[in-house]
Amino acid sequence: MRCTVVAGAFWGDEGKGKIISYLALKDKIDVCVRTGSVNAAHTVVYKDKKYALHMVPSTFVYEKGRLLIGAGANIHVPQLLKEIEETSVKDRIGVDPQCSIIEEKHSQMDKSSAHLKGLGTTGWGVGPAQEERARRTGKIARDIPELKSYLTDVVSEVNAAIEADKNVLLEGTQGLMLSLFFGTYPYVTSRDTSASAICAEAGVGPTKVDTVLLVCKSFITRVGAGPLPGELSKEEAVKRGWFETAAGTGRERRSAPFNFDLARRAVLINGATEVAVTKLDILFPACKNAETFEELSNEAKGFIDKIEANIGVPVTIIGTGPAVFDIIDRRRKN
Ligand code: IMP
Ligand code: MG
């Protein structure tokens, strides 16, 4: 699989953490670079334990893998140190000296700004930290004593791994509709979330990428303010089993049916070569824990076929439950 970029199609929470943790174990991901920031929580359920990772790459479940945080990311130091402890990855995680740092003041600014509150931000302080970065007054990782032992040239490490034909994964956060450039502005996050931006944050050039895997959920959710086409009432969402609360902030997620137009646009802007569809078991409960396409009901197969026909790229991976191996993998067998 060599160099794969994993990006979200909608408003985040598509299940990237689950898909990435599966790829880590199945494909033995030698190096993963996480991008984005602490506002995103990637859920990984492995060996009966549930992790909500805000900083540590979701490939940590593959114990031989190197874990990196790219220069374009922002680091929340206490959260990173806490997760390093929780996942026991102290000896195999590295951060780029140029990652920017989120300080307590940024979180205070995020929570006390009426404008940001109106957008429904997560309150972690990512927007204010990005502002400081653009002003070139913010701290970066090399200024922080607690990060000294983790500093590494992420660019050299990841590009050397690609050069050596190792399996590399670039982990994106959020989804295209939260992109600062392409999303539902101003109800967006403070960075571009597309595949190209993920490469840029990691320091990997576009010619080095083999696969862009776009992750879509079988229905759509969003937290915070802003438009959501086809939005259901909470009552209807509960009835359909689509009602969720956020892994990071605990906030209620709004929900809507799968949107083929948005998926097509996300495929276009990300240059997706493959799509993963998660939580098919929520739409079609009989699919729960299915491991082959043949096991799916005709209705469920029809839904996947309709997605492929609409977006023009293959649906290669299908999530059928929360655990890492609740997956149908239709990629060519390696
Ligand atoms: P911020 O990224 O905290 O500034 O929040 C801006 C918008 O992005 C808000 O609507 C948040 O709810 C949303 N957002 C940020 N990160 C995530 C995420 O990981 N999942 C879902 N929504 C997110
Ligand atoms: Mg999330």
mmCIF file of N, CA and C in Angstrom, residues 138-208:
data_model
loop_
_atom_site.group_PDB
_atom_site.id
_atom_site.type_symbol
_atom_site.label_atom_id
_atom_site.label_comp_id
_atom_site.label_asym_id
_atom_site.label_seq_id
_atom_site.Cartn_x
_atom_site.Cartn_y
_atom_site.Cartn_z
ATOM 1 N N GLY A 138 3.725 32.598 17.786
ATOM 2 C CA GLY A 138 3.447 31.408 18.595
ATOM 3 C C GLY A 138 4.703 30.596 18.889
ATOM 4 N N LYS A 139 4.623 29.808 19.962
ATOM 5 C CA LYS A 139 5.735 28.901 20.283
ATOM 6 C C LYS A 139 5.674 27.682 19.379
ATOM 7 N N ILE A 140 6.828 27.090 19.148
ATOM 8 C CA ILE A 140 6.854 25.819 18.417
ATOM 9 C C ILE A 140 7.518 24.744 19.284
ATOM 10 N N ALA A 141 7.437 23.505 18.833
ATOM 11 C CA ALA A 141 7.825 22.374 19.695
ATOM 12 C C ALA A 141 9.256 22.485 20.217
ATOM 13 N N ARG A 142 10.152 23.031 19.426
ATOM 14 C CA ARG A 142 11.557 23.100 19.874
ATOM 15 C C ARG A 142 11.749 24.050 21.064
ATOM 16 N N ASP A 143 10.736 24.870 21.370
ATOM 17 C CA ASP A 143 10.819 25.786 22.514
ATOM 18 C C ASP A 143 10.364 25.133 23.817
ATOM 19 N N ILE A 144 9.878 23.893 23.752
ATOM 20 C CA ILE A 144 9.211 23.283 24.911
ATOM 21 C C ILE A 144 10.088 22.178 25.527
ATOM 22 N N PRO A 145 10.621 22.390 26.746
ATOM 23 C CA PRO A 145 11.528 21.389 27.350
ATOM 24 C C PRO A 145 10.919 19.982 27.433
ATOM 25 N N GLU A 146 9.619 19.864 27.751
ATOM 26 C CA GLU A 146 8.999 18.524 27.895
ATOM 27 C C GLU A 146 8.978 17.750 26.574
ATOM 28 N N LEU A 147 9.157 18.454 25.469
ATOM 29 C CA LEU A 147 9.099 17.752 24.173
ATOM 30 C C LEU A 147 10.474 17.381 23.638
ATOM 31 N N LYS A 148 11.524 17.824 24.365
ATOM 32 C CA LYS A 148 12.892 17.675 23.852
ATOM 33 C C LYS A 148 13.214 16.239 23.402
ATOM 34 N N SER A 149 12.845 15.283 24.244
ATOM 35 C CA SER A 149 13.240 13.897 23.926
ATOM 36 C C SER A 149 12.441 13.315 22.756
ATOM 37 N N TYR A 150 11.381 13.999 22.343
ATOM 38 C CA TYR A 150 10.562 13.490 21.232
ATOM 39 C C TYR A 150 10.884 14.143 19.899
ATOM 40 N N LEU A 151 11.703 15.201 19.910
ATOM 41 C CA LEU A 151 11.930 15.947 18.666
ATOM 42 C C LEU A 151 12.649 15.101 17.626
ATOM 43 N N THR A 152 12.133 15.174 16.397
ATOM 44 C CA THR A 152 12.770 14.453 15.294
ATOM 45 C C THR A 152 12.417 15.160 13.993
ATOM 46 N N ASP A 153 13.252 14.984 12.978
ATOM 47 C CA ASP A 153 12.934 15.586 11.690
ATOM 48 C C ASP A 153 11.914 14.680 10.990
ATOM 49 N N VAL A 154 10.649 14.998 11.169
ATOM 50 C CA VAL A 154 9.563 14.164 10.630
ATOM 51 C C VAL A 154 9.675 14.059 9.110
ATOM 52 N N VAL A 155 10.019 15.158 8.479
ATOM 53 C CA VAL A 155 10.136 15.174 7.018
ATOM 54 C C VAL A 155 11.146 14.127 6.541
ATOM 55 N N SER A 156 12.317 14.088 7.177
ATOM 56 C CA SER A 156 13.332 13.095 6.763
ATOM 57 C C SER A 156 12.843 11.692 7.044
ATOM 58 N N GLU A 157 12.265 11.482 8.217
ATOM 59 C CA GLU A 157 11.830 10.124 8.579
ATOM 60 C C GLU A 157 10.773 9.601 7.616
ATOM 61 N N VAL A 158 9.756 10.411 7.367
ATOM 62 C CA VAL A 158 8.640 9.905 6.553
ATOM 63 C C VAL A 158 9.063 9.730 5.101
ATOM 64 N N ASN A 159 9.853 10.658 4.587
ATOM 65 C CA ASN A 159 10.274 10.517 3.186
ATOM 66 C C ASN A 159 11.264 9.373 3.000
ATOM 67 N N ALA A 160 12.112 9.107 3.996
ATOM 68 C CA ALA A 160 13.028 7.960 3.920
ATOM 69 C C ALA A 160 12.223 6.664 3.928
ATOM 70 N N ALA A 161 11.161 6.629 4.715
ATOM 71 C CA ALA A 161 10.315 5.424 4.769
ATOM 72 C C ALA A 161 9.647 5.191 3.413
ATOM 73 N N ILE A 162 9.164 6.249 2.789
ATOM 74 C CA ILE A 162 8.530 6.122 1.464
ATOM 75 C C ILE A 162 9.561 5.635 0.448
ATOM 76 N N GLU A 163 10.734 6.224 0.504
ATOM 77 C CA GLU A 163 11.836 5.858 -0.395
ATOM 78 C C GLU A 163 12.179 4.374 -0.252
ATOM 79 N N ALA A 164 12.118 3.867 0.967
ATOM 80 C CA ALA A 164 12.477 2.469 1.248
ATOM 81 C C ALA A 164 11.292 1.520 1.040
ATOM 82 N N ASP A 165 10.217 2.025 0.412
ATOM 83 C CA ASP A 165 9.037 1.195 0.120
ATOM 84 C C ASP A 165 8.353 0.648 1.364
ATOM 85 N N LYS A 166 8.458 1.362 2.451
ATOM 86 C CA LYS A 166 7.740 0.944 3.665
ATOM 87 C C LYS A 166 6.290 1.412 3.549
ATOM 88 N N ASN A 167 5.430 0.882 4.425
ATOM 89 C CA ASN A 167 4.030 1.305 4.415
ATOM 90 C C ASN A 167 3.858 2.548 5.274
ATOM 91 N N VAL A 168 3.410 3.605 4.637
ATOM 92 C CA VAL A 168 3.299 4.900 5.304
ATOM 93 C C VAL A 168 1.856 5.375 5.225
ATOM 94 N N LEU A 169 1.362 5.942 6.305
ATOM 95 C CA LEU A 169 -0.002 6.469 6.307
ATOM 96 C C LEU A 169 0.010 7.898 6.856
ATOM 97 N N LEU A 170 -0.656 8.784 6.149
ATOM 98 C CA LEU A 170 -0.791 10.167 6.616
ATOM 99 C C LEU A 170 -2.218 10.333 7.123
ATOM 100 N N GLU A 171 -2.341 10.608 8.416
ATOM 101 C CA GLU A 171 -3.644 10.612 9.096
ATOM 102 C C GLU A 171 -4.231 12.015 9.129
ATOM 103 N N GLY A 172 -5.326 12.201 8.402
ATOM 104 C CA GLY A 172 -6.001 13.486 8.418
ATOM 105 C C GLY A 172 -6.997 13.563 9.565
ATOM 106 N N THR A 173 -7.441 14.760 9.868
ATOM 107 C CA THR A 173 -8.462 14.946 10.904
ATOM 108 C C THR A 173 -9.648 15.718 10.315
ATOM 109 N N GLN A 174 -10.782 15.649 11.028
ATOM 110 C CA GLN A 174 -12.027 16.294 10.576
ATOM 111 C C GLN A 174 -12.409 15.827 9.170
ATOM 112 N N GLY A 175 -13.204 16.628 8.471
ATOM 113 C CA GLY A 175 -13.634 16.219 7.136
ATOM 114 C C GLY A 175 -13.672 17.419 6.212
ATOM 115 N N LEU A 176 -13.891 17.139 4.930
ATOM 116 C CA LEU A 176 -13.799 18.213 3.939
ATOM 117 C C LEU A 176 -14.750 19.383 4.216
ATOM 118 N N MET A 177 -15.934 19.088 4.746
ATOM 119 C CA MET A 177 -16.914 20.157 4.953
ATOM 120 C C MET A 177 -16.539 21.075 6.122
ATOM 121 N N LEU A 178 -15.486 20.695 6.869
ATOM 122 C CA LEU A 178 -14.960 21.580 7.920
ATOM 123 C C LEU A 178 -13.697 22.289 7.463
ATOM 124 N N SER A 179 -13.329 22.123 6.180
ATOM 125 C CA SER A 179 -12.109 22.764 5.674
ATOM 126 C C SER A 179 -12.253 24.280 5.660
ATOM 127 N N LEU A 180 -11.201 24.939 6.075
ATOM 128 C CA LEU A 180 -11.170 26.417 6.055
ATOM 129 C C LEU A 180 -11.360 26.941 4.631
ATOM 130 N N PHE A 181 -10.880 26.177 3.635
ATOM 131 C CA PHE A 181 -10.986 26.615 2.236
ATOM 132 C C PHE A 181 -12.266 26.123 1.548
ATOM 133 N N PHE A 182 -12.612 24.856 1.773
ATOM 134 C CA PHE A 182 -13.659 24.225 0.951
ATOM 135 C C PHE A 182 -14.934 23.897 1.710
ATOM 136 N N GLY A 183 -14.944 24.151 3.000
ATOM 137 C CA GLY A 183 -16.089 23.771 3.822
ATOM 138 C C GLY A 183 -17.170 24.835 3.883
ATOM 139 N N THR A 184 -18.038 24.703 4.871
ATOM 140 C CA THR A 184 -19.202 25.580 5.012
ATOM 141 C C THR A 184 -18.813 26.834 5.799
ATOM 142 N N TYR A 185 -17.893 27.614 5.211
ATOM 143 C CA TYR A 185 -17.379 28.834 5.827
ATOM 144 C C TYR A 185 -18.518 29.785 6.195
ATOM 145 N N PRO A 186 -18.510 30.412 7.368
ATOM 146 C CA PRO A 186 -17.444 30.418 8.380
ATOM 147 C C PRO A 186 -17.561 29.294 9.410
ATOM 148 N N TYR A 187 -18.492 28.378 9.179
ATOM 149 C CA TYR A 187 -18.686 27.294 10.158
ATOM 150 C C TYR A 187 -17.732 26.144 9.857
ATOM 151 N N VAL A 188 -16.466 26.421 10.039
ATOM 152 C CA VAL A 188 -15.418 25.476 9.672
ATOM 153 C C VAL A 188 -14.330 25.515 10.742
ATOM 154 N N THR A 189 -13.346 24.639 10.600
ATOM 155 C CA THR A 189 -12.211 24.672 11.518
ATOM 156 C C THR A 189 -11.148 25.620 10.971
ATOM 157 N N SER A 190 -9.987 25.690 11.627
ATOM 158 C CA SER A 190 -9.014 26.742 11.305
ATOM 159 C C SER A 190 -7.915 26.282 10.350
ATOM 160 N N ARG A 191 -8.142 25.172 9.620
ATOM 161 C CA ARG A 191 -7.155 24.696 8.656
ATOM 162 C C ARG A 191 -7.871 23.996 7.506
ATOM 163 N N ASP A 192 -7.129 23.832 6.409
ATOM 164 C CA ASP A 192 -7.663 23.019 5.317
ATOM 165 C C ASP A 192 -7.554 21.558 5.753
ATOM 166 N N THR A 193 -8.574 20.770 5.467
ATOM 167 C CA THR A 193 -8.606 19.373 5.907
ATOM 168 C C THR A 193 -8.509 18.398 4.726
ATOM 169 N N SER A 194 -8.223 18.917 3.530
ATOM 170 C CA SER A 194 -8.213 18.046 2.345
ATOM 171 C C SER A 194 -6.915 17.227 2.279
ATOM 172 N N ALA A 195 -6.899 16.228 1.399
ATOM 173 C CA ALA A 195 -5.744 15.331 1.276
ATOM 174 C C ALA A 195 -4.455 16.103 0.972
ATOM 175 N N SER A 196 -4.565 17.137 0.131
ATOM 176 C CA SER A 196 -3.354 17.910 -0.199
ATOM 177 C C SER A 196 -2.804 18.595 1.038
ATOM 178 N N ALA A 197 -3.708 19.110 1.874
ATOM 179 C CA ALA A 197 -3.274 19.796 3.093
ATOM 180 C C ALA A 197 -2.665 18.814 4.086
ATOM 181 N N ILE A 198 -3.189 17.605 4.097
ATOM 182 C CA ILE A 198 -2.634 16.564 4.985
ATOM 183 C C ILE A 198 -1.186 16.279 4.578
ATOM 184 N N CYS A 199 -0.962 16.162 3.262
ATOM 185 C CA CYS A 199 0.412 15.963 2.755
ATOM 186 C C CYS A 199 1.301 17.142 3.155
ATOM 187 N N ALA A 200 0.771 18.348 2.968
ATOM 188 C CA ALA A 200 1.562 19.552 3.269
ATOM 189 C C ALA A 200 1.931 19.600 4.749
ATOM 190 N N GLU A 201 1.000 19.266 5.612
ATOM 191 C CA GLU A 201 1.283 19.308 7.061
ATOM 192 C C GLU A 201 2.335 18.273 7.455
ATOM 193 N N ALA A 202 2.362 17.168 6.723
ATOM 194 C CA ALA A 202 3.323 16.111 7.053
ATOM 195 C C ALA A 202 4.685 16.361 6.396
ATOM 196 N N GLY A 203 4.703 17.168 5.332
ATOM 197 C CA GLY A 203 5.957 17.386 4.603
ATOM 198 C C GLY A 203 6.213 16.338 3.541
ATOM 199 N N VAL A 204 5.129 15.837 2.939
ATOM 200 C CA VAL A 204 5.230 14.827 1.881
ATOM 201 C C VAL A 204 4.679 15.444 0.594
ATOM 202 N N GLY A 205 5.444 15.375 -0.482
ATOM 203 C CA GLY A 205 5.010 15.967 -1.749
ATOM 204 C C GLY A 205 3.944 15.135 -2.432
ATOM 205 N N PRO A 206 3.101 15.762 -3.274
ATOM 206 C CA PRO A 206 1.987 15.063 -3.910
ATOM 207 C C PRO A 206 2.400 13.898 -4.805
ATOM 208 N N THR A 207 3.621 13.927 -5.343
ATOM 209 C CA THR A 207 4.050 12.820 -6.219
ATOM 210 C C THR A 207 4.371 11.549 -5.437
ATOM 211 N N LYS A 208 4.419 11.648 -4.121
ATOM 212 C CA LYS A 208 4.800 10.487 -3.298
ATOM 213 C C LYS A 208 3.599 9.656 -2.851
#
